[in-house]
Amino acid sequence: MWLLLICCAVFMTACSGKEETIKPLEEQQDTPIEENNAKENESADAEEKGMQDAEEGGKEQAQESETPARIREETEKTEDEDGEAKEEEAAKLANVPEKLSDNLYDFQISIDGTVYQFPMWYSDFEALGWQYDGDNTDTLSNNQYVSAQRWNKDAASVYTKLANMSMNTVSFADSMVAGINMDRYQMKDSDWEILLPGGIQWGVSNADDIKAAYGDPTSDYDGDNYYKMSYQYDFYREIELYVYKDTGVLEQIEIENLVELEGADNSVSDEVPDIVKSYQAPTELGDDLYSFHVELEGNLYKLPCPVSELIANGFTIVEEKSDMEVASGSFGWVCLQYNNQSFRAIARNYAEYAVTIENCMLTAMESSDFSSDLALVIPGNIKRGDLQADVEKAIESFHSETETSSSGFTYYTVYDPDGSKLCNYTICVKEGKVFQIEVANDKKPE
């Protein structure tokens, strides 16, 4: 199983060819929101340079990655002589708190007399008069977000984080605003009153005031241009406050709170994705170890293959060991059993909507003397029990790496040098014979 675990840990960037993204939040919550998802912290020097770049020309928008469409009813329009104006005002007030909280970790801020609660829906943020400076038809998969999304209102500009925490792919317009970044360069022409819980005020409060209100920060940074105080509630849930050295007061606020909002679309579709419908099993096993053809219990497959294909060939899903629903663009574990033998592997959902595990694509298979005693054959007719010399002859014309452990196990890893090393066949030999075979390929079929 070691190969499957490695493949899981890096699947986001290994074979799929997707843009670089942060790990999905669902993975991170295991540790508690998993490795590498303690928010991407830029170095202090890079941060200060970024501020100076923003003063000169603005910040670049950068997409980082792993929330479905939210179903919202439109407010009924009142039919007054000034009905349209009243409706707009009602929309501005309907989904925001009436009063600013006293708790910093409620992730609220008062801007020009209006209290903002993060996260909030894109439509609610827009209803407060902000205009998005981008293409709101772009989409986000499950547990993805984009940072540095610019909005303008009157003489002010801010940057936000747009996120999708639901199970289905959504457009930016149906996503949530999960945080805000406002600094003195963007707000230099605005005279708004900006307040945080506990009476902390933009342009007035200093570092001692902030510490008196909130206590010592979780972490801080004392740079040449500013003193930054970070108050972290959890991964992806923090407030960063910048007191600039030349003025001695608070002149930048960053709020981030990536939690799911009530009303997110977590429906699961019974529709079979096109990628599953179009799958065709190979007609022969062949000798090509770059093909990802396999024969399992007498049936041919090409990985990745639909979980439903194995079910049609007599396998059953062990539900208590499987993720029965998988979000858009995400993955789940599935345990498949045949003749009282089972194996567990990753199944990917390549669709833009959540599906059941049967409609996902299985990315790996294995067979071993110690577990998963299944009849697995790979190209070149390599199978468990074969002699080491025969394996070496079968793979000699393919790119491979060999590793021998201190316990005497020899591992042959065969992979296409033009692809990912993690999409491979691994053949394990002990005492001159094959005792385990693993196959992994999560590259999306064309």
PDB file of N, CA, C and O in Angstrom, residues 319-368:
ATOM      1  N   GLU A 319     -18.917  -0.587   2.035  1.00  0.00           N
ATOM      2  CA  GLU A 319     -19.355   0.781   2.288  1.00  0.00           C
ATOM      3  C   GLU A 319     -18.713   1.388   3.530  1.00  0.00           C
ATOM      4  O   GLU A 319     -18.351   2.572   3.522  1.00  0.00           O
ATOM      5  N   GLU A 320     -18.552   0.608   4.595  1.00  0.00           N
ATOM      6  CA  GLU A 320     -18.003   1.173   5.825  1.00  0.00           C
ATOM      7  C   GLU A 320     -16.532   1.561   5.686  1.00  0.00           C
ATOM      8  O   GLU A 320     -15.992   2.287   6.515  1.00  0.00           O
ATOM      9  N   LYS A 321     -15.887   1.124   4.607  1.00  0.00           N
ATOM     10  CA  LYS A 321     -14.495   1.471   4.365  1.00  0.00           C
ATOM     11  C   LYS A 321     -14.345   2.381   3.149  1.00  0.00           C
ATOM     12  O   LYS A 321     -13.226   2.584   2.659  1.00  0.00           O
ATOM     13  N   SER A 322     -15.457   2.925   2.675  1.00  0.00           N
ATOM     14  CA  SER A 322     -15.438   3.718   1.447  1.00  0.00           C
ATOM     15  C   SER A 322     -16.100   5.070   1.656  1.00  0.00           C
ATOM     16  O   SER A 322     -16.958   5.226   2.530  1.00  0.00           O
ATOM     17  N   ASP A 323     -15.695   6.038   0.839  1.00  0.00           N
ATOM     18  CA  ASP A 323     -16.368   7.336   0.779  1.00  0.00           C
ATOM     19  C   ASP A 323     -17.439   7.230  -0.298  1.00  0.00           C
ATOM     20  O   ASP A 323     -17.114   7.195  -1.489  1.00  0.00           O
ATOM     21  N   MET A 324     -18.692   7.205   0.115  1.00  0.00           N
ATOM     22  CA  MET A 324     -19.759   6.895  -0.830  1.00  0.00           C
ATOM     23  C   MET A 324     -20.168   8.078  -1.696  1.00  0.00           C
ATOM     24  O   MET A 324     -20.853   7.905  -2.701  1.00  0.00           O
ATOM     25  N   GLU A 325     -19.776   9.285  -1.342  1.00  0.00           N
ATOM     26  CA  GLU A 325     -20.054  10.472  -2.144  1.00  0.00           C
ATOM     27  C   GLU A 325     -18.763  11.273  -2.275  1.00  0.00           C
ATOM     28  O   GLU A 325     -17.996  11.400  -1.315  1.00  0.00           O
ATOM     29  N   VAL A 326     -18.535  11.817  -3.462  1.00  0.00           N
ATOM     30  CA  VAL A 326     -17.286  12.532  -3.728  1.00  0.00           C
ATOM     31  C   VAL A 326     -17.607  13.867  -4.388  1.00  0.00           C
ATOM     32  O   VAL A 326     -18.366  13.942  -5.351  1.00  0.00           O
ATOM     33  N   ALA A 327     -17.015  14.932  -3.857  1.00  0.00           N
ATOM     34  CA  ALA A 327     -17.261  16.281  -4.354  1.00  0.00           C
ATOM     35  C   ALA A 327     -16.621  16.496  -5.723  1.00  0.00           C
ATOM     36  O   ALA A 327     -15.759  15.724  -6.164  1.00  0.00           O
ATOM     37  N   SER A 328     -17.044  17.561  -6.386  1.00  0.00           N
ATOM     38  CA  SER A 328     -16.515  17.882  -7.717  1.00  0.00           C
ATOM     39  C   SER A 328     -15.012  18.093  -7.671  1.00  0.00           C
ATOM     40  O   SER A 328     -14.477  18.718  -6.761  1.00  0.00           O
ATOM     41  N   GLY A 329     -14.322  17.516  -8.647  1.00  0.00           N
ATOM     42  CA  GLY A 329     -12.885  17.707  -8.748  1.00  0.00           C
ATOM     43  C   GLY A 329     -12.095  17.119  -7.603  1.00  0.00           C
ATOM     44  O   GLY A 329     -10.912  17.408  -7.452  1.00  0.00           O
ATOM     45  N   SER A 330     -12.729  16.286  -6.783  1.00  0.00           N
ATOM     46  CA  SER A 330     -12.062  15.755  -5.601  1.00  0.00           C
ATOM     47  C   SER A 330     -11.885  14.237  -5.735  1.00  0.00           C
ATOM     48  O   SER A 330     -12.006  13.663  -6.816  1.00  0.00           O
ATOM     49  N   PHE A 331     -11.593  13.579  -4.626  1.00  0.00           N
ATOM     50  CA  PHE A 331     -11.364  12.142  -4.623  1.00  0.00           C
ATOM     51  C   PHE A 331     -11.940  11.522  -3.369  1.00  0.00           C
ATOM     52  O   PHE A 331     -12.227  12.199  -2.388  1.00  0.00           O
ATOM     53  N   GLY A 332     -12.099  10.226  -3.413  1.00  0.00           N
ATOM     54  CA  GLY A 332     -12.528   9.478  -2.239  1.00  0.00           C
ATOM     55  C   GLY A 332     -11.853   8.117  -2.237  1.00  0.00           C
ATOM     56  O   GLY A 332     -11.329   7.662  -3.261  1.00  0.00           O
ATOM     57  N   TRP A 333     -11.840   7.490  -1.083  1.00  0.00           N
ATOM     58  CA  TRP A 333     -11.317   6.130  -0.983  1.00  0.00           C
ATOM     59  C   TRP A 333     -12.456   5.142  -1.217  1.00  0.00           C
ATOM     60  O   TRP A 333     -13.571   5.333  -0.739  1.00  0.00           O
ATOM     61  N   VAL A 334     -12.152   4.080  -1.946  1.00  0.00           N
ATOM     62  CA  VAL A 334     -13.135   3.022  -2.156  1.00  0.00           C
ATOM     63  C   VAL A 334     -12.481   1.676  -1.843  1.00  0.00           C
ATOM     64  O   VAL A 334     -11.327   1.436  -2.215  1.00  0.00           O
ATOM     65  N   CYS A 335     -13.200   0.846  -1.121  1.00  0.00           N
ATOM     66  CA  CYS A 335     -12.742  -0.512  -0.827  1.00  0.00           C
ATOM     67  C   CYS A 335     -13.579  -1.476  -1.656  1.00  0.00           C
ATOM     68  O   CYS A 335     -14.810  -1.509  -1.525  1.00  0.00           O
ATOM     69  N   LEU A 336     -12.922  -2.238  -2.515  1.00  0.00           N
ATOM     70  CA  LEU A 336     -13.604  -3.156  -3.432  1.00  0.00           C
ATOM     71  C   LEU A 336     -13.270  -4.597  -3.061  1.00  0.00           C
ATOM     72  O   LEU A 336     -12.100  -4.937  -2.812  1.00  0.00           O
ATOM     73  N   GLN A 337     -14.289  -5.431  -3.038  1.00  0.00           N
ATOM     74  CA  GLN A 337     -14.131  -6.820  -2.586  1.00  0.00           C
ATOM     75  C   GLN A 337     -14.586  -7.787  -3.670  1.00  0.00           C
ATOM     76  O   GLN A 337     -15.590  -7.556  -4.361  1.00  0.00           O
ATOM     77  N   TYR A 338     -13.825  -8.903  -3.794  1.00  0.00           N
ATOM     78  CA  TYR A 338     -14.172  -9.953  -4.757  1.00  0.00           C
ATOM     79  C   TYR A 338     -13.727 -11.288  -4.162  1.00  0.00           C
ATOM     80  O   TYR A 338     -12.559 -11.455  -3.785  1.00  0.00           O
ATOM     81  N   ASN A 339     -14.654 -12.219  -4.075  1.00  0.00           N
ATOM     82  CA  ASN A 339     -14.330 -13.564  -3.575  1.00  0.00           C
ATOM     83  C   ASN A 339     -13.588 -13.503  -2.237  1.00  0.00           C
ATOM     84  O   ASN A 339     -12.589 -14.196  -2.024  1.00  0.00           O
ATOM     85  N   ASN A 340     -14.098 -12.642  -1.347  1.00  0.00           N
ATOM     86  CA  ASN A 340     -13.563 -12.477   0.011  1.00  0.00           C
ATOM     87  C   ASN A 340     -12.163 -11.866   0.059  1.00  0.00           C
ATOM     88  O   ASN A 340     -11.505 -11.895   1.106  1.00  0.00           O
ATOM     89  N   GLN A 341     -11.713 -11.312  -1.049  1.00  0.00           N
ATOM     90  CA  GLN A 341     -10.461 -10.570  -1.098  1.00  0.00           C
ATOM     91  C   GLN A 341     -10.786  -9.121  -1.453  1.00  0.00           C
ATOM     92  O   GLN A 341     -11.702  -8.860  -2.235  1.00  0.00           O
ATOM     93  N   SER A 342     -10.029  -8.184  -0.887  1.00  0.00           N
ATOM     94  CA  SER A 342     -10.350  -6.781  -1.142  1.00  0.00           C
ATOM     95  C   SER A 342      -9.081  -5.937  -1.267  1.00  0.00           C
ATOM     96  O   SER A 342      -8.000  -6.343  -0.830  1.00  0.00           O
ATOM     97  N   PHE A 343      -9.237  -4.789  -1.879  1.00  0.00           N
ATOM     98  CA  PHE A 343      -8.178  -3.786  -1.919  1.00  0.00           C
ATOM     99  C   PHE A 343      -8.835  -2.413  -1.817  1.00  0.00           C
ATOM    100  O   PHE A 343     -10.015  -2.244  -2.132  1.00  0.00           O
ATOM    101  N   ARG A 344      -8.062  -1.436  -1.359  1.00  0.00           N
ATOM    102  CA  ARG A 344      -8.566  -0.081  -1.152  1.00  0.00           C
ATOM    103  C   ARG A 344      -7.716   0.882  -1.961  1.00  0.00           C
ATOM    104  O   ARG A 344      -6.491   0.807  -1.929  1.00  0.00           O
ATOM    105  N   ALA A 345      -8.374   1.774  -2.703  1.00  0.00           N
ATOM    106  CA  ALA A 345      -7.647   2.685  -3.577  1.00  0.00           C
ATOM    107  C   ALA A 345      -8.409   3.994  -3.724  1.00  0.00           C
ATOM    108  O   ALA A 345      -9.564   4.117  -3.299  1.00  0.00           O
ATOM    109  N   ILE A 346      -7.759   4.962  -4.337  1.00  0.00           N
ATOM    110  CA  ILE A 346      -8.368   6.269  -4.572  1.00  0.00           C
ATOM    111  C   ILE A 346      -9.220   6.234  -5.833  1.00  0.00           C
ATOM    112  O   ILE A 346      -8.821   5.662  -6.854  1.00  0.00           O
ATOM    113  N   ALA A 347     -10.385   6.873  -5.744  1.00  0.00           N
ATOM    114  CA  ALA A 347     -11.244   7.058  -6.910  1.00  0.00           C
ATOM    115  C   ALA A 347     -11.474   8.551  -7.089  1.00  0.00           C
ATOM    116  O   ALA A 347     -11.830   9.251  -6.138  1.00  0.00           O
ATOM    117  N   ARG A 348     -11.257   9.062  -8.306  1.00  0.00           N
ATOM    118  CA  ARG A 348     -11.351  10.487  -8.579  1.00  0.00           C
ATOM    119  C   ARG A 348     -12.669  10.844  -9.250  1.00  0.00           C
ATOM    120  O   ARG A 348     -13.168  10.114 -10.100  1.00  0.00           O
ATOM    121  N   ASN A 349     -13.220  11.994  -8.851  1.00  0.00           N
ATOM    122  CA  ASN A 349     -14.392  12.553  -9.514  1.00  0.00           C
ATOM    123  C   ASN A 349     -13.905  13.680 -10.417  1.00  0.00           C
ATOM    124  O   ASN A 349     -13.534  14.750  -9.940  1.00  0.00           O
ATOM    125  N   TYR A 350     -13.924  13.452 -11.725  1.00  0.00           N
ATOM    126  CA  TYR A 350     -13.472  14.465 -12.673  1.00  0.00           C
ATOM    127  C   TYR A 350     -14.603  15.380 -13.122  1.00  0.00           C
ATOM    128  O   TYR A 350     -14.384  16.299 -13.913  1.00  0.00           O
ATOM    129  N   ALA A 351     -15.818  15.142 -12.635  1.00  0.00           N
ATOM    130  CA  ALA A 351     -16.970  15.947 -13.036  1.00  0.00           C
ATOM    131  C   ALA A 351     -17.022  17.254 -12.253  1.00  0.00           C
ATOM    132  O   ALA A 351     -16.354  17.411 -11.227  1.00  0.00           O
ATOM    133  N   GLU A 352     -17.863  18.184 -12.724  1.00  0.00           N
ATOM    134  CA  GLU A 352     -18.023  19.476 -12.058  1.00  0.00           C
ATOM    135  C   GLU A 352     -19.175  19.462 -11.060  1.00  0.00           C
ATOM    136  O   GLU A 352     -19.632  20.516 -10.622  1.00  0.00           O
ATOM    137  N   TYR A 353     -19.636  18.279 -10.718  1.00  0.00           N
ATOM    138  CA  TYR A 353     -20.691  18.137  -9.723  1.00  0.00           C
ATOM    139  C   TYR A 353     -20.395  16.906  -8.871  1.00  0.00           C
ATOM    140  O   TYR A 353     -19.639  16.011  -9.271  1.00  0.00           O
ATOM    141  N   ALA A 354     -20.955  16.879  -7.683  1.00  0.00           N
ATOM    142  CA  ALA A 354     -20.728  15.766  -6.766  1.00  0.00           C
ATOM    143  C   ALA A 354     -21.429  14.512  -7.270  1.00  0.00           C
ATOM    144  O   ALA A 354     -22.542  14.582  -7.808  1.00  0.00           O
ATOM    145  N   VAL A 355     -20.781  13.363  -7.102  1.00  0.00           N
ATOM    146  CA  VAL A 355     -21.329  12.098  -7.590  1.00  0.00           C
ATOM    147  C   VAL A 355     -21.152  11.011  -6.533  1.00  0.00           C
ATOM    148  O   VAL A 355     -20.409  11.178  -5.564  1.00  0.00           O
ATOM    149  N   THR A 356     -21.811   9.887  -6.752  1.00  0.00           N
ATOM    150  CA  THR A 356     -21.601   8.722  -5.903  1.00  0.00           C
ATOM    151  C   THR A 356     -20.291   8.053  -6.294  1.00  0.00           C
ATOM    152  O   THR A 356     -19.785   8.242  -7.406  1.00  0.00           O
ATOM    153  N   ILE A 357     -19.760   7.249  -5.406  1.00  0.00           N
ATOM    154  CA  ILE A 357     -18.454   6.643  -5.636  1.00  0.00           C
ATOM    155  C   ILE A 357     -18.452   5.747  -6.875  1.00  0.00           C
ATOM    156  O   ILE A 357     -17.436   5.617  -7.561  1.00  0.00           O
ATOM    157  N   GLU A 358     -19.604   5.153  -7.220  1.00  0.00           N
ATOM    158  CA  GLU A 358     -19.678   4.293  -8.402  1.00  0.00           C
ATOM    159  C   GLU A 358     -19.350   5.046  -9.677  1.00  0.00           C
ATOM    160  O   GLU A 358     -18.859   4.468 -10.648  1.00  0.00           O
ATOM    161  N   ASN A 359     -19.624   6.367  -9.679  1.00  0.00           N
ATOM    162  CA  ASN A 359     -19.404   7.167 -10.876  1.00  0.00           C
ATOM    163  C   ASN A 359     -18.078   7.924 -10.851  1.00  0.00           C
ATOM    164  O   ASN A 359     -17.889   8.883 -11.592  1.00  0.00           O
ATOM    165  N   CYS A 360     -17.168   7.464  -9.989  1.00  0.00           N
ATOM    166  CA  CYS A 360     -15.814   7.997  -9.966  1.00  0.00           C
ATOM    167  C   CYS A 360     -14.885   7.055 -10.734  1.00  0.00           C
ATOM    168  O   CYS A 360     -15.261   5.925 -11.074  1.00  0.00           O
ATOM    169  N   MET A 361     -13.673   7.521 -10.982  1.00  0.00           N
ATOM    170  CA  MET A 361     -12.699   6.746 -11.746  1.00  0.00           C
ATOM    171  C   MET A 361     -11.638   6.170 -10.801  1.00  0.00           C
ATOM    172  O   MET A 361     -10.930   6.917 -10.114  1.00  0.00           O
ATOM    173  N   LEU A 362     -11.542   4.877 -10.765  1.00  0.00           N
ATOM    174  CA  LEU A 362     -10.556   4.185  -9.930  1.00  0.00           C
ATOM    175  C   LEU A 362      -9.159   4.434 -10.492  1.00  0.00           C
ATOM    176  O   LEU A 362      -8.926   4.279 -11.689  1.00  0.00           O
ATOM    177  N   THR A 363      -8.235   4.819  -9.625  1.00  0.00           N
ATOM    178  CA  THR A 363      -6.898   5.203 -10.090  1.00  0.00           C
ATOM    179  C   THR A 363      -5.810   4.182  -9.760  1.00  0.00           C
ATOM    180  O   THR A 363      -4.661   4.374 -10.188  1.00  0.00           O
ATOM    181  N   ALA A 364      -6.124   3.125  -9.033  1.00  0.00           N
ATOM    182  CA  ALA A 364      -5.064   2.187  -8.638  1.00  0.00           C
ATOM    183  C   ALA A 364      -5.636   0.802  -8.365  1.00  0.00           C
ATOM    184  O   ALA A 364      -6.819   0.644  -8.057  1.00  0.00           O
ATOM    185  N   MET A 365      -4.769  -0.186  -8.488  1.00  0.00           N
ATOM    186  CA  MET A 365      -5.093  -1.576  -8.139  1.00  0.00           C
ATOM    187  C   MET A 365      -3.860  -2.204  -7.523  1.00  0.00           C
ATOM    188  O   MET A 365      -2.733  -1.759  -7.763  1.00  0.00           O
ATOM    189  N   GLU A 366      -4.070  -3.289  -6.752  1.00  0.00           N
ATOM    190  CA  GLU A 366      -2.922  -3.995  -6.184  1.00  0.00           C
ATOM    191  C   GLU A 366      -3.263  -5.450  -5.931  1.00  0.00           C
ATOM    192  O   GLU A 366      -4.439  -5.844  -5.820  1.00  0.00           O
ATOM    193  N   SER A 367      -2.222  -6.250  -5.855  1.00  0.00           N
ATOM    194  CA  SER A 367      -2.336  -7.670  -5.524  1.00  0.00           C
ATOM    195  C   SER A 367      -1.089  -8.060  -4.753  1.00  0.00           C
ATOM    196  O   SER A 367       0.024  -7.646  -5.100  1.00  0.00           O
ATOM    197  N   SER A 368      -1.266  -8.844  -3.677  1.00  0.00           N
ATOM    198  CA  SER A 368      -0.133  -9.145  -2.809  1.00  0.00           C
ATOM    199  C   SER A 368      -0.282 -10.516  -2.181  1.00  0.00           C
ATOM    200  O   SER A 368      -1.396 -10.996  -1.959  1.00  0.00           O
TER     201      SER A 368
END
